[in-house]
PDB file of C-alpha atoms in Angstrom:
ATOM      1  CA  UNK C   1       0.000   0.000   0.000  1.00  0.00           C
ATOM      2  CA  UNK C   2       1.325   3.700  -0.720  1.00  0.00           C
ATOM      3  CA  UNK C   3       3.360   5.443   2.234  1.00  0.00           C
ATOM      4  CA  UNK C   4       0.665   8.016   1.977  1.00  0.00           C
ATOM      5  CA  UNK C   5      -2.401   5.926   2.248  1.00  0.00           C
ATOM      6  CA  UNK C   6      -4.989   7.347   5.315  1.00  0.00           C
ATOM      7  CA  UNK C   7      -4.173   5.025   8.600  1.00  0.00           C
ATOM      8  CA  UNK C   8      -7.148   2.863  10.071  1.00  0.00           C
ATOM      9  CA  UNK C   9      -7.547   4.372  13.347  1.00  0.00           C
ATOM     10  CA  UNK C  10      -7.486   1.500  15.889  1.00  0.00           C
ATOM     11  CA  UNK C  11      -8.979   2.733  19.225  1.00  0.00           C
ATOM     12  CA  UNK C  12      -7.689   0.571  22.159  1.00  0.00           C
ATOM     13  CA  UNK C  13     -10.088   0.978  24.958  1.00  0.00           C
ATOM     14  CA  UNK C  14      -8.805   0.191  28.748  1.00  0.00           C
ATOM     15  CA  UNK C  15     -10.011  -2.289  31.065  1.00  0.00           C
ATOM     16  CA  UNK C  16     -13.828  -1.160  30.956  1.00  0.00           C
ATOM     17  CA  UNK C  17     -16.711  -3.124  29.499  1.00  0.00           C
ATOM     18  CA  UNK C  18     -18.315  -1.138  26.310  1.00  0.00           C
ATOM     19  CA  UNK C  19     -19.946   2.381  27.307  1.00  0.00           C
ATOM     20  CA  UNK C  20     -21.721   4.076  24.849  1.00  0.00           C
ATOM     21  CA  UNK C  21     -21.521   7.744  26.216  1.00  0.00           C
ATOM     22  CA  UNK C  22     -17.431   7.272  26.447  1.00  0.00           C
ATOM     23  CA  UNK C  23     -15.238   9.545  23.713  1.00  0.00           C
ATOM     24  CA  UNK C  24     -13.419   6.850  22.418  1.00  0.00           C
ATOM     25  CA  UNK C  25     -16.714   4.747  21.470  1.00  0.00           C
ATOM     26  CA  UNK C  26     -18.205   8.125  19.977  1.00  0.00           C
ATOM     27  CA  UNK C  27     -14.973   8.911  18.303  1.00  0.00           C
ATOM     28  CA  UNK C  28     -15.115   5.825  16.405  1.00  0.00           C
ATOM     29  CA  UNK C  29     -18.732   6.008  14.976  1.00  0.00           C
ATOM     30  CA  UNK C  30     -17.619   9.438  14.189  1.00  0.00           C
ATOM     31  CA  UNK C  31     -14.834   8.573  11.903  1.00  0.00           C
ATOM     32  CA  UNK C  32     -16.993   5.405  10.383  1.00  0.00           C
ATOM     33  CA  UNK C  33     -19.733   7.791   9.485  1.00  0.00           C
ATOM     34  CA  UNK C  34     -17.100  10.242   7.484  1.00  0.00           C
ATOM     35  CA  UNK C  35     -15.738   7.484   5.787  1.00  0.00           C
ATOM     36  CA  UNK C  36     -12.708   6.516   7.717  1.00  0.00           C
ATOM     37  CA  UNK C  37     -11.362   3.521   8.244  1.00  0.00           C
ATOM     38  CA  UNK C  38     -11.667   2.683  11.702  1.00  0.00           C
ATOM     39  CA  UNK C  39     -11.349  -0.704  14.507  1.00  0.00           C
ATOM     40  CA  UNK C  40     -11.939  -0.533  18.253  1.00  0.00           C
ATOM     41  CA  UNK C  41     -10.113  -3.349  20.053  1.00  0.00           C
ATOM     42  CA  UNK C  42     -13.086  -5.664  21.205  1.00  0.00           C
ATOM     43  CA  UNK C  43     -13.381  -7.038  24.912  1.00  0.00           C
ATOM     44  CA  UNK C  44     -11.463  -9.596  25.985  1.00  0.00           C
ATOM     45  CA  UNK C  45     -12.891 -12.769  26.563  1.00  0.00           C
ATOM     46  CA  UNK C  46     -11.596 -15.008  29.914  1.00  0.00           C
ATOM     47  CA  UNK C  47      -8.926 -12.988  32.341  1.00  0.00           C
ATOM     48  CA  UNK C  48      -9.603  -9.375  30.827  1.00  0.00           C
ATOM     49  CA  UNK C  49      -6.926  -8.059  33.668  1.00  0.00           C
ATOM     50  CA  UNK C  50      -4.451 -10.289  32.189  1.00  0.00           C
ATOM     51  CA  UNK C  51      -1.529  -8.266  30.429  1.00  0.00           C
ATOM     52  CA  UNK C  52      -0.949 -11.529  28.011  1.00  0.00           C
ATOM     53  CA  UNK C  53      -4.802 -11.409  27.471  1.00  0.00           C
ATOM     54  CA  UNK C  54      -5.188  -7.777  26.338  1.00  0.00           C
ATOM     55  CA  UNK C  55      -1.869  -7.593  24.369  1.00  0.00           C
ATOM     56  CA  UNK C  56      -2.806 -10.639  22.545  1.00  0.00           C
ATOM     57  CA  UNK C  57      -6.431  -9.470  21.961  1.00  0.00           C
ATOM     58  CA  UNK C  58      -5.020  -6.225  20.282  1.00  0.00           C
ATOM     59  CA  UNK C  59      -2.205  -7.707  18.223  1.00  0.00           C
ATOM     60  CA  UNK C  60      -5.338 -10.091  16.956  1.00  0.00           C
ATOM     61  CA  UNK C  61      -7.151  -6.866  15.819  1.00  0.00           C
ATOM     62  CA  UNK C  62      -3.991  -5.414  14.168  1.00  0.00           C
ATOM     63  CA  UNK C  63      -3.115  -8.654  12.464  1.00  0.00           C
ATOM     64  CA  UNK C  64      -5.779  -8.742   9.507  1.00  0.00           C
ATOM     65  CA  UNK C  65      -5.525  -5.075   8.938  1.00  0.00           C
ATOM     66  CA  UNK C  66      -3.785  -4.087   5.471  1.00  0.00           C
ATOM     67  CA  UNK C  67      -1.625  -0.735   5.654  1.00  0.00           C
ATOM     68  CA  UNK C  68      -0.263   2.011   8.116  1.00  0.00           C
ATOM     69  CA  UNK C  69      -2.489   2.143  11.616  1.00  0.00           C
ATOM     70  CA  UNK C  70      -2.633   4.834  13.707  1.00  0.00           C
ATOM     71  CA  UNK C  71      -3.291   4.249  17.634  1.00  0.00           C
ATOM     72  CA  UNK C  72      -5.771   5.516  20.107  1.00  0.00           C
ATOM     73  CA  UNK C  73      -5.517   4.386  23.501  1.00  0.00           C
ATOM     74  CA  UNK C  74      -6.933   5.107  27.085  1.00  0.00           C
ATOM     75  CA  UNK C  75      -6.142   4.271  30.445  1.00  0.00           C
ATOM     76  CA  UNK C  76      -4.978   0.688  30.742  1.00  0.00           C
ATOM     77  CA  UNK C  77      -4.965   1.331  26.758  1.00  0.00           C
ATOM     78  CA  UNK C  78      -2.336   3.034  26.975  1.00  0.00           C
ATOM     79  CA  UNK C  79      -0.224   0.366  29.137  1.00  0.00           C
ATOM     80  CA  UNK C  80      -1.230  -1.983  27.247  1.00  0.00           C
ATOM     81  CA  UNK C  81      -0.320  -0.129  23.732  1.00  0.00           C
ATOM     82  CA  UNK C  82       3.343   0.282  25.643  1.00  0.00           C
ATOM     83  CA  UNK C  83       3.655  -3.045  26.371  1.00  0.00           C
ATOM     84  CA  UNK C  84       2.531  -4.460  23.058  1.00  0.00           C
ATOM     85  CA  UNK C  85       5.350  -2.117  21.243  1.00  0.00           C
ATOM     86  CA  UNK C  86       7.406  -3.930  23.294  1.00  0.00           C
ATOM     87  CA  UNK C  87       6.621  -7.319  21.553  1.00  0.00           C
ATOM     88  CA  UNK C  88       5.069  -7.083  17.872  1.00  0.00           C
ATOM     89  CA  UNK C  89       5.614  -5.165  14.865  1.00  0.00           C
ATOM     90  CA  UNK C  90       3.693  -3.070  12.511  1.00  0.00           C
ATOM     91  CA  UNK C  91       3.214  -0.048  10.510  1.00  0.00           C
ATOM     92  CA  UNK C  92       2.047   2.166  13.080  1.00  0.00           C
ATOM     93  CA  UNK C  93       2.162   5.931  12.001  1.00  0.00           C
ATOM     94  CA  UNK C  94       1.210   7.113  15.387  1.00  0.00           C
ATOM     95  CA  UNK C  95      -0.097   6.947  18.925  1.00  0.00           C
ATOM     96  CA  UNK C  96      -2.825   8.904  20.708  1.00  0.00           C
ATOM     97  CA  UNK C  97      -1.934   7.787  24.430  1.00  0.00           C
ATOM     98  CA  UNK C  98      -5.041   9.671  26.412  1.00  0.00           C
ATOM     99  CA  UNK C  99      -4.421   9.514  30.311  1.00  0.00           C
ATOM    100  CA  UNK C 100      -2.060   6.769  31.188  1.00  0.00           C
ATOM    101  CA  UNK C 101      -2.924   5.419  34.712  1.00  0.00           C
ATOM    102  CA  UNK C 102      -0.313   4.389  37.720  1.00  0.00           C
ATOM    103  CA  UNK C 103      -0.322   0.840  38.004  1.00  0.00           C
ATOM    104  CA  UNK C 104       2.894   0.934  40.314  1.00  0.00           C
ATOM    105  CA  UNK C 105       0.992   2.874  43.206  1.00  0.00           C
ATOM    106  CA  UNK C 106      -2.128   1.821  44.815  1.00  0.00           C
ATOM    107  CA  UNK C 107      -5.450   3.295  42.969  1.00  0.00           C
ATOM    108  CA  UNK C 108      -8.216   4.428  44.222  1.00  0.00           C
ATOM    109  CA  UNK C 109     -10.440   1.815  46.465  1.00  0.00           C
ATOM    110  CA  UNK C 110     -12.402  -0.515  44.025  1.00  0.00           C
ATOM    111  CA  UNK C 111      -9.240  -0.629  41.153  1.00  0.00           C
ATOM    112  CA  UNK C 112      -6.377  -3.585  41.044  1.00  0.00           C
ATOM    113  CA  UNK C 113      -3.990  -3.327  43.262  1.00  0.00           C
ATOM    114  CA  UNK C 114      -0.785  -2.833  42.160  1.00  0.00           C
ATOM    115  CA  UNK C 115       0.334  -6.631  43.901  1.00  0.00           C
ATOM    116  CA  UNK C 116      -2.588  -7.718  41.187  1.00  0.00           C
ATOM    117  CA  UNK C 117      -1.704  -5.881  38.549  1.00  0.00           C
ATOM    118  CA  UNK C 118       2.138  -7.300  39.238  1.00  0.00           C
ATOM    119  CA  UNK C 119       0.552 -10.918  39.054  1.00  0.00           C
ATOM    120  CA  UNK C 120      -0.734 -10.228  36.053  1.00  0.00           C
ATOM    121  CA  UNK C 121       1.976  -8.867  34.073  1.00  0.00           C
ATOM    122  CA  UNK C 122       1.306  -4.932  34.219  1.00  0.00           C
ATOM    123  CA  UNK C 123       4.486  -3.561  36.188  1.00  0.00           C
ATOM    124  CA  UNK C 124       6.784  -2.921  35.980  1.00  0.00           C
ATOM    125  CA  UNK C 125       5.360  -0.790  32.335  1.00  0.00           C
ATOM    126  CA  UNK C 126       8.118  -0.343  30.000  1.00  0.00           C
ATOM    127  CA  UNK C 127      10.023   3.521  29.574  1.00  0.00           C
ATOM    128  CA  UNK C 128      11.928   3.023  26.926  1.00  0.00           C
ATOM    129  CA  UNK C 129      11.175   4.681  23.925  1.00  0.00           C
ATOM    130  CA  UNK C 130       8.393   4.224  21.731  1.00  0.00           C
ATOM    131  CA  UNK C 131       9.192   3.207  17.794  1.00  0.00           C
ATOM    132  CA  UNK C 132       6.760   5.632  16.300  1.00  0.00           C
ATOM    133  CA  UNK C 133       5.240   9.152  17.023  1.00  0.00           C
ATOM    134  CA  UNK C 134       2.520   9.266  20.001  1.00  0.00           C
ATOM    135  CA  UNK C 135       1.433  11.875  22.542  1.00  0.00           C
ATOM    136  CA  UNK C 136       0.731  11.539  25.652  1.00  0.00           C
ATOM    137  CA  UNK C 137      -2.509  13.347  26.585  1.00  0.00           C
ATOM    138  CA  UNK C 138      -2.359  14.477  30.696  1.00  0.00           C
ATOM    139  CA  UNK C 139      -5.094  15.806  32.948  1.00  0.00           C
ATOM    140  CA  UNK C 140      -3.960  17.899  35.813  1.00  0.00           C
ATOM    141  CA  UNK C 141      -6.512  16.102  38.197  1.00  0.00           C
ATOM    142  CA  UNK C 142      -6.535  12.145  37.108  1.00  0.00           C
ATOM    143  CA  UNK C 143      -7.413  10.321  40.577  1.00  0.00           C
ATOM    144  CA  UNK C 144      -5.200   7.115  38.378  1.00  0.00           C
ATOM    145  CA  UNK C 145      -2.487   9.343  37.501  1.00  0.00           C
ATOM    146  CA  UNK C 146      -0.879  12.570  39.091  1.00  0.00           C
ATOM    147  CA  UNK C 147       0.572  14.982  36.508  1.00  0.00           C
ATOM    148  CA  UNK C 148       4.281  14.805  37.685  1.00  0.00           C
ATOM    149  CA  UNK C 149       4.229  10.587  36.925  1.00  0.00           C
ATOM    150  CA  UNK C 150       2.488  11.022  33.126  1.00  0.00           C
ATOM    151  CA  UNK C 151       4.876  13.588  32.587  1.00  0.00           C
ATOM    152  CA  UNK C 152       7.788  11.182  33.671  1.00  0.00           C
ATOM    153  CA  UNK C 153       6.267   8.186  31.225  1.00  0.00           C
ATOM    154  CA  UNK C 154       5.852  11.060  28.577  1.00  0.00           C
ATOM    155  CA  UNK C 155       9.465  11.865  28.491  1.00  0.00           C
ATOM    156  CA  UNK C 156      10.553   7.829  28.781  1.00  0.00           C
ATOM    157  CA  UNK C 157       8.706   7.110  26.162  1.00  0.00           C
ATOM    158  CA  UNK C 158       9.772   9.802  23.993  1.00  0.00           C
ATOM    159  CA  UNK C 159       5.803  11.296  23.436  1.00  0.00           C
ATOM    160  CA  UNK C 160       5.214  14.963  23.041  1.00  0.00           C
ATOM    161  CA  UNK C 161       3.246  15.690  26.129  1.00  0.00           C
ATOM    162  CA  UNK C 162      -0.692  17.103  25.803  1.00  0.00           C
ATOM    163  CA  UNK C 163      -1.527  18.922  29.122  1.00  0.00           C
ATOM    164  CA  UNK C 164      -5.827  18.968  29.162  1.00  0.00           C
ATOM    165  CA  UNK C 165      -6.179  20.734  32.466  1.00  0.00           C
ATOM    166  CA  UNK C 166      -8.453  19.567  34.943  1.00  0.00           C
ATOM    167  CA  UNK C 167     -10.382  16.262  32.782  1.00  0.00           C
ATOM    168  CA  UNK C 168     -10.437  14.041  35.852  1.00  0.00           C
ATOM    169  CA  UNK C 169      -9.596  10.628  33.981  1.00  0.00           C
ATOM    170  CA  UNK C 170     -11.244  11.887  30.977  1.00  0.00           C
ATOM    171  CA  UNK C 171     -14.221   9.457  30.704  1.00  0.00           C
ATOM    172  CA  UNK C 172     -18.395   9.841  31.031  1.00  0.00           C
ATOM    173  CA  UNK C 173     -17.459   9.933  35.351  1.00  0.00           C
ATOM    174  CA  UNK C 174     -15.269  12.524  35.044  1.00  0.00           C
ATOM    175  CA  UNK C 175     -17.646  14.642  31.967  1.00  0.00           C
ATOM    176  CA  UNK C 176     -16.667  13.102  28.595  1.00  0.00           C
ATOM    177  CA  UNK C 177     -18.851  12.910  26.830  1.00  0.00           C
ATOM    178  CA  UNK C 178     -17.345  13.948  23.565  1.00  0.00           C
ATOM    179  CA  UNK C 179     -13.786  14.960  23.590  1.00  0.00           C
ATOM    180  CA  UNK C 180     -13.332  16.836  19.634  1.00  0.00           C
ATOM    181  CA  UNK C 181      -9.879  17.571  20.655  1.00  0.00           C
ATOM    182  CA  UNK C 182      -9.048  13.805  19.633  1.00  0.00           C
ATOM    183  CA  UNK C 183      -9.816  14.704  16.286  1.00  0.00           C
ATOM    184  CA  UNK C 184      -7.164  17.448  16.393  1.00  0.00           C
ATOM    185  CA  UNK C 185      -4.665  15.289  17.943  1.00  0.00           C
ATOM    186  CA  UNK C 186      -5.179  12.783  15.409  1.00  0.00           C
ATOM    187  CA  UNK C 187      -4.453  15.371  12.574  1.00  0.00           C
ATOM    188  CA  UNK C 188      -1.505  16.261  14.207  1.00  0.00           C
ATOM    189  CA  UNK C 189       0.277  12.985  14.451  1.00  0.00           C
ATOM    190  CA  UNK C 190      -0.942  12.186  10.829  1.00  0.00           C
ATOM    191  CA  UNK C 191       0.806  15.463   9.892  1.00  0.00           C
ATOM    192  CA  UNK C 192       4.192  14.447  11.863  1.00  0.00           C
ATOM    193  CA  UNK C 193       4.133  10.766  10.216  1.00  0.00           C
ATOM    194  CA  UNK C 194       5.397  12.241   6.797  1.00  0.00           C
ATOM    195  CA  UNK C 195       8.413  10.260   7.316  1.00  0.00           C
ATOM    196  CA  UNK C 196       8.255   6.637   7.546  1.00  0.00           C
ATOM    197  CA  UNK C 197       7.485   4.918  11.124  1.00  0.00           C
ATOM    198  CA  UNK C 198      10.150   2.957  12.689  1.00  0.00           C
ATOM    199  CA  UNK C 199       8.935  -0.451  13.132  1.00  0.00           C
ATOM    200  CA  UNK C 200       8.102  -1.608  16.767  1.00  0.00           C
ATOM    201  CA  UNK C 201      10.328  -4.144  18.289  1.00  0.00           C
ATOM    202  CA  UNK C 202      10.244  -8.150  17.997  1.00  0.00           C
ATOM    203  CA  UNK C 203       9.031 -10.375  21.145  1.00  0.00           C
ATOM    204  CA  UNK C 204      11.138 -10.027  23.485  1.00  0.00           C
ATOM    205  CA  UNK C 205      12.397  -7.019  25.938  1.00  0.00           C
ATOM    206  CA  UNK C 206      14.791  -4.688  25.204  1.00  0.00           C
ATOM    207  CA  UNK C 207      17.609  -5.094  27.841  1.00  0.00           C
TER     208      UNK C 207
END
C-alpha cells in the first residue's frame, strides 16, 4: 500500500466493558460515518486483567488489517499499547496515548492493586522509547495518575506531552462525553508521520 495511504484508526479501549456515552466509542462512529477507516479493540474474553490477554487481543485486531495504523488508547490502553510495542511489529504511524494510569501505586479503592496488577503482568510498564510518534494526553486532576508521573512516562517514552487541564480521567465519570480535541490530535500525528514509522520491536524485551 502507498506510504501516503490514510491510517485505520485503531482505538484501544482500557479495562472497561463497552460504554456508549465514552469519547473513544463516539470517536469511532464518528470517523466510520465520514468514511474513515476505523477498529476498536473488542473485549477480551476469559482474564480481561491479564496483560498476556489484552496484548494478545489487540495484536489479533492489528493482524488482519492491510496498511499504516494509527493508535488511540486510554487508560490501561495506553499500558497496554506500551507493552505491546514492546513485543510485535507493525506499521504504526502514530499513537494517541489519552491519560495513562499508575499501576505501580495503589489506585483508588475498588481498582487492582498494584500486587494484582504485578501478578498479572502490568508492572513494571516499560520507559523506553516508543518506535513511532505518540502523545501523551495528561489531565492535571486524574485520581489514576498525578501529573508529575504522566509527565515522567511522557518523556521515557519519547511522546510529546498534551496537558488537558483539569479532565479528571477523561471518561463519562469525570464529563466526557465527547472529547473533539481527539480529532485534532489525530491530525496532528498524521501530519508528523510524513516520514516513515520505525517499526516496533520483535518479542522479546529490550535489555
Amino acid at each position: 500500500m502507498s506510504p501516503t495511504a490514510e491510517p485505520t484508526v485503531v482505538i484501544i479501549p482500557g479495562l472497561r466493558e463497552h460504554v456508549a456515552d465514552h469519547w473513544q466509542t463516539l470517536l469511532a462512529e464518528r470517523l466510520a460515518q465520514a468514511g474513515r477507516a476505523v477498529r476498536t479493540v473488542p473485549p477480551v474474553e476469559g482474564n480481561r486483567l491479564s496483560l498476556d490477554v489484552q496484548v494478545g487481543n489487540l495484536a489479533a485486531t492489528l493482524a488482519p488489517l492491510d496498511g499504516p495504523v494509527l493508535l488511540v488508547a486510554h487508560s490501561a490502553g495506553v499500558i497496554t499499547t506500551v507493552h505491546w510495542a514492546r513485543r510485535h511489529r507493525a506499521d504504526v504511524r502514530g499513537a494517541l496515548l489519552a491519560t495513562p494510569p499508575d499501576f505501580e501505586t495503589p489506585l483508588p479503592h475498588g481498582y487492582p492493586t498494584p500486587a494484582e496488577l504485578a501478578d498479572h503482568g502490568w508492572t513494571p510498564v516499560p520507559r523506553a522509547p516508543l518506535p513511532f510518534p505518540s502523545l501523551v494526553a495528561a489531565s492535571a486532576n486524574d485520581p489514576l495518575g498525578a501529573p508529575e508521573l504522566v509527565a515522567g512516562l511522557a518523556r521515557n517514552w519519547g511522546s510529546r506531552l498534551v496537558e488537558l487541564g483539569a479532565v479528571g480521567h477523561l471518561n463519562p465519570a469525570s464529563g466526557y462525553g465527547e472529547w473533539p480535541l481527539a480529532e485534532e490530535l489525530i491530525r496532528t500525528l498524521e501530519a508528523d508521520s510524513a516520514s516513515a514509522p520505525l517499526a516496533a520491536t520483535p518479542t522479546g524485551e529490550h535489555p
